[in-house]
Structure formats: structure tokens, C-alpha cells
mmCIF file of C-alpha atoms in Angstrom:
data_model
loop_
_atom_site.group_PDB
_atom_site.id
_atom_site.type_symbol
_atom_site.label_atom_id
_atom_site.label_comp_id
_atom_site.label_asym_id
_atom_site.label_seq_id
_atom_site.Cartn_x
_atom_site.Cartn_y
_atom_site.Cartn_z
ATOM 1 C CA LEU A 1 9.210 -7.356 -17.928
ATOM 2 C CA GLN A 2 12.251 -5.946 -16.158
ATOM 3 C CA GLN A 3 14.031 -5.393 -19.465
ATOM 4 C CA LYS A 4 11.046 -3.726 -21.090
ATOM 5 C CA PHE A 5 9.420 -1.784 -18.266
ATOM 6 C CA GLY A 6 11.949 -1.681 -15.421
ATOM 7 C CA PRO A 7 12.204 -3.792 -12.269
ATOM 8 C CA TYR A 8 8.862 -2.755 -10.782
ATOM 9 C CA ALA A 9 6.619 -3.374 -13.818
ATOM 10 C CA ILE A 10 5.157 0.128 -13.487
ATOM 11 C CA VAL A 11 3.971 0.442 -17.044
ATOM 12 C CA GLY A 12 3.347 3.801 -18.661
ATOM 13 C CA LYS A 13 4.945 6.731 -20.415
ATOM 14 C CA SER A 14 2.785 9.654 -19.306
ATOM 15 C CA ASP A 15 4.372 12.647 -17.620
ATOM 16 C CA LYS A 16 2.037 12.216 -14.630
ATOM 17 C CA LEU A 17 3.167 8.643 -14.043
ATOM 18 C CA LYS A 18 6.829 9.573 -14.496
ATOM 19 C CA LYS A 19 6.368 12.296 -11.889
ATOM 20 C CA VAL A 20 4.854 9.811 -9.421
ATOM 21 C CA VAL A 21 7.723 7.351 -9.967
ATOM 22 C CA HIS A 22 10.298 10.122 -9.572
ATOM 23 C CA THR A 23 8.645 11.290 -6.342
ATOM 24 C CA ALA A 24 8.538 7.728 -4.970
ATOM 25 C CA GLU A 25 12.221 7.201 -5.728
ATOM 26 C CA ARG A 26 13.107 10.522 -4.125
ATOM 27 C CA LEU A 27 11.105 9.817 -0.961
ATOM 28 C CA ALA A 28 12.475 6.283 -0.639
ATOM 29 C CA SER A 29 15.642 7.516 1.070
ATOM 30 C CA ALA A 30 13.667 9.301 3.800
ATOM 31 C CA VAL A 31 13.086 7.478 7.071
ATOM 32 C CA THR A 32 9.622 8.814 7.818
ATOM 33 C CA THR A 33 6.116 7.708 6.890
ATOM 34 C CA VAL A 34 4.596 8.140 3.445
ATOM 35 C CA LEU A 35 0.896 8.571 2.624
ATOM 36 C CA ILE A 36 -0.197 7.444 -0.845
ATOM 37 C CA ILE A 37 -3.616 8.597 -2.010
ATOM 38 C CA GLY A 38 -5.509 7.545 -5.099
ATOM 39 C CA GLU A 39 -8.578 5.791 -6.372
ATOM 40 C CA SER A 40 -8.906 2.009 -6.247
ATOM 41 C CA GLY A 41 -6.810 0.462 -8.996
ATOM 42 C CA SER A 42 -4.579 3.494 -9.530
ATOM 43 C CA GLY A 43 -1.417 1.612 -8.493
ATOM 44 C CA LYS A 44 -0.920 2.604 -4.847
ATOM 45 C CA GLU A 45 0.600 -0.740 -3.831
ATOM 46 C CA LEU A 46 2.990 -0.741 -6.802
ATOM 47 C CA ILE A 47 4.221 2.689 -5.776
ATOM 48 C CA ALA A 48 4.573 1.564 -2.159
ATOM 49 C CA ARG A 49 6.680 -1.398 -3.309
ATOM 50 C CA LEU A 50 8.822 0.980 -5.350
ATOM 51 C CA VAL A 51 9.446 3.138 -2.269
ATOM 52 C CA HIS A 52 10.472 0.010 -0.351
ATOM 53 C CA GLU A 53 12.717 -1.411 -3.089
ATOM 54 C CA LYS A 54 14.512 1.905 -3.558
ATOM 55 C CA SER A 55 15.070 2.373 0.183
ATOM 56 C CA GLU A 56 17.795 1.088 2.490
ATOM 57 C CA ARG A 57 15.244 -1.452 3.730
ATOM 58 C CA SER A 58 15.000 -3.259 0.402
ATOM 59 C CA ASP A 59 16.645 -6.380 1.848
ATOM 60 C CA GLY A 60 13.958 -6.537 4.514
ATOM 61 C CA PRO A 61 10.357 -7.730 4.175
ATOM 62 C CA PHE A 62 7.566 -5.815 2.480
ATOM 63 C CA VAL A 63 4.292 -6.644 4.230
ATOM 64 C CA SER A 64 0.968 -5.394 2.896
ATOM 65 C CA ILE A 65 -2.326 -5.495 4.774
ATOM 66 C CA ASN A 66 -5.703 -4.247 3.546
ATOM 67 C CA CYS A 67 -7.283 -2.592 6.578
ATOM 68 C CA GLY A 68 -10.686 -2.513 4.897
ATOM 69 C CA ALA A 69 -10.761 -6.244 4.150
ATOM 70 C CA ILE A 70 -10.212 -7.477 7.724
ATOM 71 C CA PRO A 71 -13.215 -8.057 9.999
ATOM 72 C CA LYS A 72 -13.095 -5.395 12.710
ATOM 73 C CA GLU A 73 -12.946 -7.985 15.494
ATOM 74 C CA LEU A 74 -9.794 -9.509 13.963
ATOM 75 C CA ALA A 75 -8.001 -6.324 12.914
ATOM 76 C CA GLU A 76 -6.000 -5.836 16.124
ATOM 77 C CA SER A 77 -4.707 -9.418 16.161
ATOM 78 C CA GLU A 78 -3.801 -9.170 12.462
ATOM 79 C CA LEU A 79 -1.785 -6.014 13.033
ATOM 80 C CA PHE A 80 -0.195 -6.763 16.391
ATOM 81 C CA GLY A 81 -0.515 -10.521 16.858
ATOM 82 C CA TYR A 82 -1.827 -12.383 19.903
ATOM 83 C CA GLU A 83 -0.753 -14.609 22.759
ATOM 84 C CA LYS A 84 -2.067 -18.098 23.372
ATOM 85 C CA GLY A 85 -5.515 -17.941 24.946
ATOM 86 C CA ALA A 86 -6.037 -14.244 24.168
ATOM 87 C CA PHE A 87 -9.487 -15.001 22.760
ATOM 88 C CA THR A 88 -11.648 -17.914 21.687
ATOM 89 C CA GLY A 89 -9.806 -19.720 18.918
ATOM 90 C CA ALA A 90 -6.356 -18.564 20.031
ATOM 91 C CA MET A 91 -5.648 -21.745 21.965
ATOM 92 C CA ASP A 92 -2.872 -23.254 19.856
ATOM 93 C CA LYS A 93 0.071 -20.868 20.080
ATOM 94 C CA MET A 94 1.291 -17.300 19.929
ATOM 95 C CA ARG A 95 0.998 -15.591 16.556
ATOM 96 C CA GLN A 96 3.015 -12.655 15.283
ATOM 97 C CA GLY A 97 1.158 -9.770 13.718
ATOM 98 C CA LYS A 98 1.977 -7.932 10.530
ATOM 99 C CA PHE A 99 4.077 -5.318 12.336
ATOM 100 C CA GLU A 100 6.424 -7.968 13.731
ATOM 101 C CA LEU A 101 6.619 -9.733 10.366
ATOM 102 C CA ALA A 102 7.612 -6.430 8.739
ATOM 103 C CA SER A 103 10.382 -5.643 11.227
ATOM 104 C CA ARG A 104 13.495 -4.203 9.539
ATOM 105 C CA GLY A 105 11.378 -3.706 6.445
ATOM 106 C CA THR A 106 8.250 -1.864 5.372
ATOM 107 C CA ILE A 107 4.578 -2.292 6.166
ATOM 108 C CA LEU A 108 1.866 -0.996 3.847
ATOM 109 C CA LEU A 109 -1.399 -0.152 5.580
ATOM 110 C CA ASP A 110 -3.733 -0.135 2.598
ATOM 111 C CA GLU A 111 -7.105 1.614 3.034
ATOM 112 C CA VAL A 112 -5.914 2.994 6.367
ATOM 113 C CA GLY A 113 -9.025 5.169 6.546
ATOM 114 C CA GLU A 114 -11.069 2.077 7.397
ATOM 115 C CA LEU A 115 -9.410 1.553 10.793
ATOM 116 C CA THR A 116 -11.624 1.882 13.849
ATOM 117 C CA HIS A 117 -11.048 4.733 16.291
ATOM 118 C CA GLU A 118 -9.559 2.304 18.832
ATOM 119 C CA LEU A 119 -7.031 0.981 16.337
ATOM 120 C CA GLN A 120 -6.193 4.499 15.201
ATOM 121 C CA VAL A 121 -5.112 5.250 18.780
ATOM 122 C CA LYS A 122 -2.926 2.131 18.905
ATOM 123 C CA LEU A 123 -1.425 2.856 15.497
ATOM 124 C CA LEU A 124 -0.561 6.383 16.629
ATOM 125 C CA ARG A 125 1.352 4.938 19.576
ATOM 126 C CA VAL A 126 3.297 2.593 17.288
ATOM 127 C CA LEU A 127 4.203 5.545 15.070
ATOM 128 C CA GLU A 128 5.435 7.494 18.080
ATOM 129 C CA THR A 129 7.251 4.742 20.005
ATOM 130 C CA LYS A 130 7.703 1.760 17.640
ATOM 131 C CA ARG A 131 6.269 -0.338 20.477
ATOM 132 C CA PHE A 132 3.065 -2.281 21.076
ATOM 133 C CA TYR A 133 1.577 -5.240 22.928
ATOM 134 C CA ARG A 134 0.283 -8.395 21.344
ATOM 135 C CA LEU A 135 -3.384 -9.026 22.050
ATOM 136 C CA GLY A 136 -3.503 -10.625 25.497
ATOM 137 C CA GLY A 137 0.217 -10.048 26.011
ATOM 138 C CA ALA A 138 2.088 -8.477 28.910
ATOM 139 C CA LYS A 139 5.440 -8.002 27.166
ATOM 140 C CA GLU A 140 6.012 -4.877 25.126
ATOM 141 C CA ILE A 141 7.256 -5.570 21.593
ATOM 142 C CA THR A 142 9.670 -3.202 19.845
ATOM 143 C CA VAL A 143 9.883 -3.140 16.045
ATOM 144 C CA ASP A 144 11.997 -1.339 13.469
ATOM 145 C CA VAL A 145 9.561 -0.795 10.622
ATOM 146 C CA ARG A 146 8.777 1.900 8.104
ATOM 147 C CA ILE A 147 5.079 2.629 7.676
ATOM 148 C CA ILE A 148 3.511 3.473 4.337
ATOM 149 C CA ALA A 149 -0.209 4.192 4.382
ATOM 150 C CA ALA A 150 -2.531 4.230 1.386
ATOM 151 C CA THR A 151 -6.133 5.286 0.987
ATOM 152 C CA ASN A 152 -8.792 6.074 -1.585
ATOM 153 C CA LYS A 153 -10.533 8.335 0.929
ATOM 154 C CA ASN A 154 -10.071 12.027 1.570
ATOM 155 C CA LEU A 155 -8.604 11.745 5.062
ATOM 156 C CA LYS A 156 -8.720 15.502 5.600
ATOM 157 C CA ASN A 157 -12.509 15.385 5.173
ATOM 158 C CA ALA A 158 -12.612 12.384 7.506
ATOM 159 C CA VAL A 159 -10.729 14.420 10.108
ATOM 160 C CA GLU A 160 -13.253 17.248 9.793
ATOM 161 C CA LYS A 161 -16.119 14.773 10.207
ATOM 162 C CA GLY A 162 -14.471 13.243 13.266
ATOM 163 C CA THR A 163 -14.056 9.744 11.801
ATOM 164 C CA PHE A 164 -10.266 9.929 11.568
ATOM 165 C CA ARG A 165 -7.886 11.277 14.203
ATOM 166 C CA GLU A 166 -6.219 14.546 13.279
ATOM 167 C CA ASP A 167 -2.964 13.697 15.086
ATOM 168 C CA LEU A 168 -2.747 10.367 13.255
ATOM 169 C CA TYR A 169 -3.430 12.055 9.919
ATOM 170 C CA TYR A 170 -0.507 14.440 10.352
ATOM 171 C CA ARG A 171 1.728 11.586 11.547
ATOM 172 C CA LEU A 172 0.964 9.608 8.408
ATOM 173 C CA ASN A 173 0.984 12.507 5.966
ATOM 174 C CA VAL A 174 4.588 13.576 6.499
ATOM 175 C CA LEU A 175 5.413 12.835 2.865
ATOM 176 C CA GLY A 176 2.653 12.392 0.297
ATOM 177 C CA ILE A 177 2.199 10.875 -3.150
ATOM 178 C CA ARG A 178 -0.928 11.083 -5.309
ATOM 179 C CA CYS A 179 -1.511 8.302 -7.830
ATOM 180 C CA PRO A 180 -3.552 9.697 -10.737
ATOM 181 C CA PRO A 181 -6.294 7.461 -12.169
ATOM 182 C CA LEU A 182 -5.823 6.024 -15.653
ATOM 183 C CA ARG A 183 -8.346 8.436 -17.173
ATOM 184 C CA GLU A 184 -5.916 11.263 -16.361
ATOM 185 C CA ARG A 185 -3.085 9.548 -18.242
ATOM 186 C CA VAL A 186 -4.765 8.152 -21.342
ATOM 187 C CA CYS A 187 -1.491 7.450 -23.142
ATOM 188 C CA ASP A 188 -0.813 4.684 -20.594
ATOM 189 C CA VAL A 189 -3.980 2.766 -21.489
ATOM 190 C CA ILE A 190 -2.681 0.895 -24.540
ATOM 191 C CA PRO A 191 0.707 -0.093 -23.053
ATOM 192 C CA LEU A 192 -1.131 -1.578 -20.060
ATOM 193 C CA ALA A 193 -3.738 -3.352 -22.199
ATOM 194 C CA SER A 194 -1.004 -4.750 -24.446
ATOM 195 C CA LEU A 195 0.906 -6.015 -21.415
ATOM 196 C CA PHE A 196 -2.136 -7.854 -20.055
ATOM 197 C CA LEU A 197 -2.799 -9.321 -23.482
ATOM 198 C CA ALA A 198 0.809 -10.537 -23.752
ATOM 199 C CA ARG A 199 0.596 -12.133 -20.299
ATOM 200 C CA GLU A 200 -2.433 -14.123 -21.401
ATOM 201 C CA CYS A 201 -0.626 -15.435 -24.467
ATOM 202 C CA VAL A 202 2.693 -16.498 -22.945
ATOM 203 C CA PRO A 203 1.659 -19.165 -20.406
ATOM 204 C CA LYS A 204 -0.801 -20.719 -22.846
ATOM 205 C CA ASP A 205 1.768 -20.872 -25.664
ATOM 206 C CA ARG A 206 -0.429 -18.850 -27.962
ATOM 207 C CA GLN A 207 0.520 -16.783 -30.947
ATOM 208 C CA PRO A 208 0.901 -13.097 -30.033
ATOM 209 C CA LEU A 209 -2.339 -11.155 -30.140
ATOM 210 C CA TYR A 210 -2.695 -7.461 -30.916
ATOM 211 C CA LEU A 211 -5.318 -4.818 -30.329
ATOM 212 C CA SER A 212 -7.056 -3.540 -33.419
ATOM 213 C CA PRO A 213 -7.014 0.239 -34.056
ATOM 214 C CA GLU A 214 -10.753 0.306 -33.374
ATOM 215 C CA VAL A 215 -10.328 -1.354 -29.969
ATOM 216 C CA GLU A 216 -7.515 1.038 -29.107
ATOM 217 C CA ARG A 217 -9.732 3.986 -30.011
ATOM 218 C CA VAL A 218 -12.564 2.707 -27.799
ATOM 219 C CA MET A 219 -10.202 2.109 -24.890
ATOM 220 C CA ARG A 220 -8.702 5.574 -25.102
ATOM 221 C CA SER A 221 -12.148 7.184 -25.118
ATOM 222 C CA TYR A 222 -13.538 5.104 -22.233
ATOM 223 C CA SER A 223 -13.684 7.202 -19.056
#
């Protein structure tokens, strides 16, 4: 895959995708936050990994967390960790959160628009100070982490509706990347489909399979 498509397996030849990759590589050297917007499945996490791998933090960890997939009552402990006895079920030992695990590296806050108002306030403080408290903790934790946020929502509309903090939005949206959906870059459809087909054949020791011209035509026309 690295020989054929490059080290990040970002497959495609469209001008729109090349522009996104070029932008990600250019922004990688910056030290500030990056906001990646795009529909579900448009490759936001791949682009975030590219930003990390091209940055000076590439030797550090890349930690991804889907803010929309965590139960709201567990979100704070997932992000910031907790001390022993902080809540029912936290009796065994202290646990580090994703921000500590990502220290000296990069954290991707996927679907950041799903965070509660309370967590938005705490995230804003981390962006401003690089400090936070574990849940139930009295000691302030300092981390060196770059934040990349991703969302399939229009955060500007969310700000206008009052569901997302305006100050947090501008803190996150210092540098922005838009990942276009596949329907806007149709010439990338067949290379991707062929890659997935090849992956299915290799581990099962099958003979190579190919897409018929008719299948390719249907795929290109499918919105």
C-alpha cells in the first residue's frame, strides 16, 4: 500500500483530494489547532493522521476519540481521566484520560459538535492553558498536546442556535480543512473499490478479482 498509494493509504487521484492532502501537509508544521469538516465517511480521520504524521509530533502518540459515541455521563472521565473513588465503579485505581495518553502527540476529537455545554467549557480551558483536573482529582495536570477536531456538523449554525460555544468554535477553527464527499470526486470511486476488492483477496489467498465495466459504470453514477 505504501508503495502504491503513499504511506497514509489516502487513495485517489482527483484534484479535490490532492488539494486536501496538500493543505494537510502544509498545516502539519503549524502548532495550533485544526478543524476538519466533512460528511461521515469522507476521510476526516485519515486526514487528521496525515497532519500528525507530517508534523514534528509524529514520534508521539496519535489518540482518537469519537465524542458522539461516548455516553454523556462517561465523556468527562474518558477525556480527562479519574481518580480512585471519583464515582461508583472507579474503586480500583486512577485512570488516565485521552488527553494524558496523547501528551507530546496529537489528539483527534471526532464529532466534537456532540460535546455537552459543560464539556465545551472544560475543553476551552484546556485549549487556553493546556491544564485540567482528573475527575475527582485535586492535582492540576499539564499536557503538551496538539488538538485536531473533526465534525460532520455545521458548527457555525450550531453557534447561532446556541448549542455550541462561539469562543470554542473560534479556538478550534484556527486552521480548517474540508474533506469533500466521494460524490464530488467521482474519479476516486474505482481506485477505492479496487483497493477494497484487493484487500479481500489477499488474506484469503484468492485469485485477483476485477470490477466489470458495467459495475464500474454503476458505481460512478451512484450518488
